[in-house]
Coordinates of C-alpha atoms in Angstrom, one line a residue:
M250 CA -79.3 -12.9 69.8
A251 CA -76.4 -11.4 71.7
G252 CA -78.2 -11.9 75.0
A253 CA -78.7 -15.5 74.3
M254 CA -75.0 -16.0 73.4
G255 CA -74.0 -14.0 76.5
S256 CA -75.9 -16.4 78.9
P257 CA -75.2 -20.0 78.3
G258 CA -77.5 -21.0 81.2
A259 CA -80.5 -19.8 79.4
M260 CA -79.9 -22.4 76.6
A261 CA -80.1 -25.2 79.0
Q262 CA -83.4 -24.3 80.5
P263 CA -86.7 -25.7 79.0
S264 CA -89.0 -23.7 77.0
V265 CA -91.7 -21.9 79.2
L266 CA -95.1 -20.7 77.8
L267 CA -96.1 -17.4 79.2
T268 CA -99.8 -17.4 80.4
K269 CA -100.0 -13.8 81.5
E270 CA -99.0 -10.8 79.6
P271 CA -96.0 -9.0 81.1
A272 CA -96.6 -5.6 82.5
P273 CA -95.2 -2.6 80.3
Q274 CA -91.8 -1.4 81.2
T275 CA -91.8 2.4 80.1
V276 CA -95.0 3.1 78.1
P277 CA -98.3 3.3 80.1
A278 CA -101.0 1.1 79.0
S279 CA -103.4 4.0 78.5
D280 CA -101.1 5.4 75.9
L281 CA -101.2 2.3 73.7
P282 CA -104.0 2.2 71.1
M283 CA -106.6 -0.3 71.9
K284 CA -107.0 -3.1 69.6
V285 CA -110.3 -3.3 68.0
Y286 CA -111.7 -6.6 67.1
E287 CA -114.5 -7.2 64.6
V288 CA -117.0 -9.5 66.5
A289 CA -119.8 -11.2 64.7
L290 CA -123.2 -10.6 65.8
N291 CA -124.8 -13.3 67.7
T292 CA -127.7 -14.4 65.6
G293 CA -127.8 -18.2 66.5
A294 CA -130.0 -20.1 68.9
D295 CA -127.6 -19.0 71.6
S296 CA -127.8 -15.4 70.8
S297 CA -129.6 -13.0 73.2
S298 CA -131.2 -10.0 72.0
G299 CA -132.6 -9.1 75.3
L300 CA -132.3 -5.7 77.0
A301 CA -130.6 -7.4 80.1
T302 CA -127.3 -8.1 78.0
A303 CA -127.5 -5.0 76.0
G304 CA -124.7 -3.2 78.0
F305 CA -122.2 -6.2 78.3
R306 CA -121.8 -7.4 74.8
V307 CA -119.3 -5.0 73.5
A308 CA -116.4 -5.7 76.1
K309 CA -116.5 -9.6 76.0
Y310 CA -114.7 -12.1 73.8
L311 CA -115.9 -15.5 72.7
P312 CA -114.3 -18.6 74.1
T313 CA -112.9 -19.5 70.7
E314 CA -111.3 -16.1 70.4
W315 CA -109.7 -16.6 73.9
H316 CA -108.3 -20.0 72.9
L317 CA -107.2 -18.8 69.6
N318 CA -105.4 -15.8 71.2
H319 CA -103.9 -18.3 73.7
S320 CA -102.8 -20.7 71.0
E321 CA -101.1 -17.8 69.0
L322 CA -99.3 -16.6 72.0
C323 CA -98.0 -20.0 72.8
H324 CA -97.1 -20.5 69.1
K325 CA -95.4 -17.2 69.0
A326 CA -93.3 -18.0 72.2
F327 CA -92.4 -21.4 70.8
V328 CA -91.2 -20.0 67.4
S329 CA -89.2 -17.2 69.2
C330 CA -87.5 -19.7 71.5
E331 CA -86.7 -21.9 68.6
Q332 CA -85.5 -18.9 66.5
A333 CA -83.5 -17.8 69.5
E334 CA -81.8 -21.2 69.9
R335 CA -81.2 -21.5 66.2
G336 CA -79.5 -18.0 66.4
R337 CA -77.5 -18.8 69.3
A338 CA -76.2 -22.0 67.5
E339 CA -75.5 -20.0 64.4
A340 CA -73.8 -17.2 66.3
K341 CA -71.6 -19.7 68.1
E342 CA -70.8 -21.5 64.8
L343 CA -70.0 -18.1 63.3
A344 CA -67.8 -17.0 66.2
E345 CA -65.9 -20.3 66.1
Y346 CA -65.5 -20.0 62.3
A347 CA -64.5 -16.3 62.6
A348 CA -62.0 -17.3 65.3
A349 CA -60.6 -20.1 63.2
A350 CA -60.5 -17.9 60.2
A351 CA -58.7 -15.2 62.1
Q352 CA -56.2 -17.6 63.5
R353 CA -55.6 -19.1 60.0
A354 CA -55.2 -15.6 58.5
Q355 CA -52.8 -14.6 61.3
Q356 CA -50.8 -17.8 60.9
D357 CA -50.7 -17.2 57.1
S358 CA -49.7 -13.6 57.6
T359 CA -46.9 -14.7 60.1
A360 CA -45.7 -17.4 57.7
A361 CA -45.7 -14.8 54.8
V362 CA -43.8 -12.3 57.1
G363 CA -41.3 -15.2 57.8
Q364 CA -41.0 -15.9 54.2
R365 CA -40.5 -12.3 53.5
L366 CA -37.7 -12.1 56.2
E367 CA -35.9 -15.0 54.5
D368 CA -36.2 -13.3 51.0
I369 CA -34.9 -10.0 52.7
H370 CA -32.1 -11.8 54.5
F371 CA -31.0 -13.5 51.3
W372 CA -30.7 -10.3 49.4
K373 CA -29.2 -8.5 52.3
S374 CA -26.7 -11.2 52.5
Q375 CA -26.0 -11.1 48.8
L376 CA -25.7 -7.3 48.9
Q377 CA -23.4 -7.6 52.0
K378 CA -21.2 -10.2 50.2
E379 CA -21.1 -7.8 47.1
I380 CA -20.2 -4.8 49.2
E381 CA -17.4 -6.7 50.9
D382 CA -16.1 -8.0 47.6
L383 CA -16.3 -4.5 45.9
D384 CA -14.5 -3.1 48.9
A385 CA -11.7 -5.7 48.8
E386 CA -11.4 -5.3 45.0
T387 CA -11.2 -1.6 45.3
C388 CA -8.4 -2.0 47.9
L389 CA -6.6 -4.4 45.4
L390 CA -7.1 -1.9 42.7
A391 CA -5.8 0.9 44.8
A392 CA -2.6 -1.1 45.4
Q393 CA -2.2 -1.6 41.6
K394 CA -2.8 2.0 41.1
L395 CA 0.0 2.8 43.7
R396 CA 2.2 0.5 41.6
L397 CA 1.3 2.4 38.4
E398 CA 2.3 5.7 40.2
R399 CA 5.5 4.3 41.5
A400 CA 6.3 2.8 38.1
L401 CA 5.6 6.1 36.4
D402 CA 7.8 7.9 38.9
A403 CA 10.6 5.2 38.4
T404 CA 10.7 6.1 34.7
E405 CA 11.9 9.6 35.3
V406 CA 15.4 8.3 36.2
P407 CA 15.9 6.2 33.1
Y408 CA 14.5 9.0 30.8
A409 CA 16.9 11.5 32.5
I410 CA 19.9 9.1 32.0
A411 CA 18.9 8.6 28.3
T412 CA 18.6 12.3 27.6
D413 CA 21.8 13.1 29.6
N414 CA 23.7 10.4 27.7
L415 CA 22.5 12.0 24.4
Q416 CA 23.5 15.4 25.5
C417 CA 26.9 14.2 26.8
R418 CA 27.6 12.6 23.6
E419 CA 26.8 16.0 21.8
R420 CA 30.2 17.0 23.1
R421 CA 32.1 14.4 21.1
Q422 CA 34.7 16.0 18.7
A423 CA 35.4 15.8 15.1
L424 CA 34.3 12.7 13.1
D425 CA 33.5 10.9 16.5
L426 CA 30.4 13.1 16.5
V427 CA 28.7 10.4 14.4
C428 CA 25.2 8.8 14.6
D429 CA 26.3 5.5 15.6
E430 CA 24.6 2.4 16.9
V431 CA 24.8 3.7 20.6
E432 CA 23.0 6.9 19.7
R433 CA 20.3 5.0 17.7
E434 CA 19.7 2.8 20.7
L435 CA 19.7 5.7 23.0
L436 CA 17.1 7.4 20.9
K437 CA 15.2 4.3 20.7
E438 CA 15.3 4.1 24.6
A439 CA 14.1 7.7 25.0
D440 CA 11.1 7.1 22.6
L441 CA 10.3 3.8 24.5
I442 CA 10.3 5.4 27.9
R443 CA 8.1 8.3 26.5
S444 CA 5.6 5.9 25.1
I445 CA 5.7 3.8 28.4
Q446 CA 5.0 7.0 30.4
E447 CA 2.0 7.8 28.2
L448 CA 0.7 4.2 28.5
L449 CA 1.1 4.4 32.4
K450 CA -0.7 7.7 32.5
R451 CA -3.6 6.4 30.5
T452 CA -3.7 3.3 32.5
L453 CA -3.5 5.3 35.8
T454 CA -6.5 7.4 34.5
Q455 CA -8.5 4.3 33.8
A456 CA -7.7 2.8 37.2
R457 CA -8.8 6.0 38.8
N458 CA -12.1 5.9 37.0
Q459 CA -12.7 2.3 37.8
M460 CA -12.0 3.0 41.4
R461 CA -14.7 5.7 41.4
I462 CA -17.2 3.4 39.6
N463 CA -16.5 0.7 42.2
R464 CA -17.2 3.2 45.1
E465 CA -20.3 4.4 43.3
H466 CA -21.8 0.9 43.0
K467 CA -20.6 0.0 46.5
E468 CA -22.6 3.1 47.8
V469 CA -25.7 1.9 45.9
C470 CA -25.4 -1.5 47.3
E471 CA -24.8 0.0 50.7
I472 CA -28.0 2.1 50.4
D473 CA -29.9 -1.0 49.3
W474 CA -28.3 -3.0 52.1
S475 CA -29.3 -0.4 54.7
D476 CA -32.8 -0.2 53.5
K477 CA -33.0 -4.2 53.6
V478 CA -31.6 -4.0 57.3
E479 CA -34.2 -1.5 58.2
T480 CA -37.0 -3.5 56.5
Y481 CA -35.7 -6.7 58.1
N482 CA -36.0 -5.1 61.5
I483 CA -39.5 -3.8 60.7
D484 CA -40.6 -7.2 59.4
D485 CA -39.0 -9.0 62.4
K486 CA -40.9 -6.7 64.7
C487 CA -44.1 -7.4 62.8
G488 CA -43.6 -11.1 62.9
R489 CA -43.2 -11.1 66.6
Y490 CA -46.5 -9.4 67.2
S491 CA -49.2 -11.6 68.8
N492 CA -52.8 -11.2 70.2
Q493 CA -51.1 -10.9 73.6
S494 CA -48.8 -8.0 72.6
T495 CA -49.3 -4.8 74.6
N496 CA -48.1 -2.4 71.9
I497 CA -50.8 -3.2 69.2
Q498 CA -53.6 -0.8 68.3
F499 CA -56.0 0.0 65.6
H500 CA -54.7 1.7 62.4
P501 CA -57.7 1.7 60.0
T502 CA -55.9 4.0 57.6
S503 CA -53.0 1.5 57.1
V504 CA -55.2 -0.9 55.0
K505 CA -54.3 0.4 51.6
F506 CA -51.5 0.2 49.1
E507 CA -49.1 3.1 48.5
E508 CA -49.0 4.4 45.1
S509 CA -45.2 4.5 45.0
A510 CA -45.0 0.9 46.4
S511 CA -43.1 -1.7 44.3
T512 CA -44.2 -5.1 43.4
Q513 CA -42.4 -8.2 44.5
E514 CA -40.9 -8.6 41.1
T515 CA -39.6 -5.1 40.8
W516 CA -38.4 -5.2 44.4
A517 CA -36.3 -8.3 43.7
K518 CA -35.2 -7.0 40.3
F519 CA -34.0 -3.7 41.8
S520 CA -31.5 -5.7 44.2
H521 CA -30.6 -8.2 41.4
D522 CA -29.7 -5.3 39.0
N523 CA -27.7 -3.6 41.7
I524 CA -25.7 -6.8 42.4
Y525 CA -25.4 -7.6 38.7
R526 CA -24.0 -4.0 38.0
A527 CA -21.7 -4.3 41.0
E528 CA -20.5 -7.7 39.9
R529 CA -19.9 -6.5 36.3
E530 CA -17.8 -3.6 37.6
K531 CA -16.0 -6.1 40.0
L532 CA -15.1 -8.3 37.0
A533 CA -14.1 -5.2 35.1
S534 CA -11.9 -4.1 38.0
I535 CA -10.3 -7.6 38.2
S536 CA -9.6 -7.6 34.4
L537 CA -8.0 -4.1 34.7
R538 CA -5.8 -5.3 37.6
D539 CA -4.7 -8.2 35.3
L540 CA -4.0 -5.7 32.6
I541 CA -2.0 -3.5 35.0
D542 CA 0.0 -6.5 36.0
N543 CA 0.8 -7.3 32.4
I544 CA 1.6 -3.8 31.6
L545 CA 3.9 -3.2 34.3
H546 CA 5.6 -6.6 33.7
D547 CA 6.0 -6.0 30.0
T548 CA 7.1 -2.3 30.3
S549 CA 9.6 -3.0 33.0
E550 CA 11.0 -5.9 30.9
D551 CA 11.1 -3.7 27.7
M552 CA 12.9 -1.1 29.5
R553 CA 15.4 -3.3 31.0
K554 CA 16.0 -5.1 27.7
Q555 CA 16.6 -1.8 26.0
C556 CA 18.9 -0.7 28.8
A557 CA 20.9 -3.9 28.2
A558 CA 20.9 -3.2 24.4
V559 CA 22.2 0.3 25.1
N560 CA 24.8 -0.8 27.5
E561 CA 25.9 -3.5 25.0
A562 CA 26.2 -0.8 22.3
F563 CA 28.2 1.3 24.7
A564 CA 30.5 -1.5 25.6
K565 CA 31.0 -2.5 21.9
H566 CA 31.6 1.2 20.9
C567 CA 34.0 1.7 23.8
E568 CA 35.8 -1.5 22.7
E569 CA 36.2 -0.1 19.1
L570 CA 37.2 3.3 20.4
Y571 CA 40.0 1.5 22.6
D572 CA 41.1 -0.5 19.5
K573 CA 41.2 2.6 17.3
K574 CA 43.0 4.5 20.0
H575 CA 45.6 1.8 20.3
K576 CA 46.1 1.6 16.6
L577 CA 46.5 5.4 16.4
E578 CA 49.0 5.3 19.3
H579 CA 50.8 2.4 17.4
H580 CA 51.0 4.5 14.3
L581 CA 51.9 7.6 16.3
K582 CA 55.0 5.7 17.7
K583 CA 56.0 4.7 14.1
I584 CA 55.5 8.2 12.9
L585 CA 57.6 9.6 15.7
K586 CA 60.3 7.1 15.1
E587 CA 60.1 7.9 11.4
I588 CA 60.3 11.7 12.2
G589 CA 63.5 11.0 14.1
F590 CA 64.9 9.0 11.2
Q591 CA 63.8 11.7 8.8
E592 CA 65.4 14.4 10.8
A593 CA 68.6 12.6 10.9
N594 CA 68.4 12.0 7.2
I595 CA 68.0 15.7 6.6
A596 CA 70.8 16.5 8.8
A597 CA 72.9 14.0 6.9
L598 CA 71.8 15.5 3.5
K599 CA 72.7 18.9 4.7
Q600 CA 76.1 17.5 5.9
A601 CA 76.6 15.9 2.5
I602 CA 75.8 19.0 0.7
K603 CA 78.2 20.9 2.9
D604 CA 80.8 18.2 2.4
K605 CA 80.6 19.0 -1.4
E606 CA 81.7 22.6 -0.9
A607 CA 85.4 22.0 -0.5
P608 CA 85.7 19.6 -3.6
M609 CA 83.8 22.2 -5.6
K610 CA 86.1 24.9 -4.4
V611 CA 89.2 22.9 -5.2
A612 CA 87.9 22.1 -8.6
Q613 CA 86.8 25.5 -9.4
T614 CA 90.1 26.8 -8.0
R615 CA 92.0 24.7 -10.2
L616 CA 90.0 25.7 -13.3
Y617 CA 90.4 29.3 -12.4
D618 CA 94.1 29.1 -11.8
R619 CA 94.6 27.2 -15.1
S620 CA 92.8 29.8 -17.0
F621 CA 95.8 32.0 -16.4
R622 CA 98.2 29.6 -18.4
P623 CA 100.0 31.6 -21.0
N624 CA 99.6 31.4 -24.8
I625 CA 99.6 27.9 -26.2
D626 CA 99.8 26.2 -22.8
L627 CA 96.2 27.4 -22.4
C628 CA 95.3 23.9 -23.8
R629 CA 92.2 21.9 -23.5
D630 CA 94.0 18.9 -22.2
E631 CA 92.9 15.8 -20.3
A632 CA 93.3 17.5 -17.0
Q633 CA 91.0 20.4 -18.1
F634 CA 88.3 18.0 -19.3
R635 CA 88.5 16.1 -16.1
L636 CA 88.3 19.3 -13.9
V637 CA 85.3 20.5 -15.9
S638 CA 83.7 17.0 -15.6
E639 CA 84.4 17.0 -11.9
V640 CA 82.7 20.4 -11.4
E641 CA 79.8 19.3 -13.4
E642 CA 79.5 16.0 -11.4
L643 CA 79.7 17.9 -8.2
T644 CA 77.1 20.4 -9.3
E645 CA 74.8 17.5 -10.3
S646 CA 75.5 15.8 -7.0
I647 CA 74.7 19.0 -4.9
K648 CA 71.6 19.5 -7.1
S649 CA 70.5 16.0 -6.4
L650 CA 71.2 16.3 -2.7
K651 CA 69.4 19.6 -2.5
K652 CA 66.4 18.0 -4.3
K653 CA 66.5 15.1 -1.9
L654 CA 66.8 17.5 1.0
L655 CA 63.8 19.3 -0.2
E656 CA 61.8 16.1 -0.5
S657 CA 63.1 14.9 2.9
E658 CA 62.0 18.2 4.5
Q659 CA 58.7 17.9 2.9
S660 CA 58.3 14.3 4.1
L661 CA 59.4 15.5 7.5
R662 CA 56.5 18.1 7.3
N663 CA 54.2 15.5 6.2
L664 CA 55.2 13.3 9.0
E665 CA 54.7 16.2 11.5
D666 CA 51.3 16.8 10.0
T667 CA 50.5 13.3 10.4
R668 CA 51.8 13.2 13.9
M669 CA 49.7 16.1 14.8
N670 CA 46.7 14.6 13.2
L671 CA 47.2 11.4 15.0
E672 CA 47.7 13.2 18.3
K673 CA 44.4 15.1 17.7
E674 CA 42.6 12.0 16.7
I675 CA 44.0 10.2 19.7
A676 CA 42.7 13.1 21.9
V677 CA 39.3 12.8 20.2
K678 CA 39.3 9.1 20.9
T679 CA 40.3 9.8 24.5
N680 CA 37.5 12.3 24.8
S681 CA 35.0 10.0 23.2
I682 CA 36.1 7.2 25.6
F683 CA 35.8 9.5 28.6
I684 CA 32.3 10.5 27.5
D685 CA 31.0 6.9 26.8
K686 CA 32.9 5.1 29.5
Q687 CA 33.3 7.6 32.4
K688 CA 30.2 9.8 31.9
C689 CA 27.4 7.8 30.1
M690 CA 28.2 4.2 31.2
A691 CA 29.0 5.3 34.9
H692 CA 25.7 7.3 34.8
R693 CA 23.8 4.2 33.6
T694 CA 24.8 2.3 36.7
R695 CA 22.0 4.3 38.4
Y696 CA 19.3 2.6 36.0
P697 CA 16.5 1.2 38.2
V698 CA 16.1 -2.5 38.6
V699 CA 13.0 -4.4 37.2
F700 CA 11.5 -4.8 40.7
K701 CA 11.3 -0.9 40.9
L702 CA 10.4 -0.4 37.3
A703 CA 7.5 -2.8 38.1
G704 CA 6.2 -0.4 40.8
Y705 CA 6.9 -2.6 43.8
E706 CA 9.0 0.0 45.5

């Protein structure tokens, strides 16, 4: 059959019946077994049983046998030619069908590889977009993390100011060492800053963890993307192969499925799950960035509001201190003036008592001298009664003056004590004003602005 397909010219030639048996090619005729024919005995009218033909009968065939053999050979030759022609037609048809089938299979395979390239390109593009989005999101989250760190550092100054204010106000004296509105606001400010620091630390830890998770999912997507790139290059190379390619060869062992090979569904699901998880973490990162924005905004506003409340309390308390100090100074002036008057009064009382000594001496001298009147002239006359009355009046006056002197001196001592207390209280108020105004409020001018508390610098 192959010989017939290989020589088309033989199909065009007419069938030729062979009349002579071809000579053997390799096997000698003597080596072939001789065919034995069973010949019927001639018993008819044409039979010869004479001795003259006895030696030639065995090697001869009958005409009918000769014609029959010839017909069989011709028939076999005709059948062989017909079978060969039909075989050549079938071989040609089979070759054409096989060529068409091979071409269709190759076209289908090329189309399938092309479709696969489109699928790989789609997932590769999706993975690349997700990698870029995750990378950009991680950079944005890193910027928010930097803001958190700056904001946390910025809270150290307000906390130091609040604690320093509380320590400075511990040096107030006497009754000014009171738990007033300023101290309550300062304690509230210190507690607020501590709670804000704890919140910022927790949020900072959350941001670090989210950045780590973002990088892990980005790495997973990058590995998947790298596999897709390598696979795309391999399939693109496979799609460019043709029958005329010079680098193709037989690989019989490649016609098998790997046990670890994935299905198309699991392959697509793998990339889909990677992108889904990365997208989920990206959304979580965006939410965390929004949360950080809100936290930094709220904490900075809360700290500035509390700072304003403390400053207002300081201003109000300083105003009260100034008012108290002014009133104390006013009373001190009155006390000092009254002390002067009282000292003059005491001096006048002492002078008045001293002034009564001479009249007392005169009266008592008169009474003493009149006690020497003789006999009946030692009389209780009107002059005697008046002198005694005068002495008694002078004694009562001196007693009253001395009592008033004692009262005045006691009043003067009270005034001096009041003066001393007022001066001490004025000194206390001056010290409190110095602490609140010069130390605390001056220190609070270093309080960071909202822009810095929000972590922008």
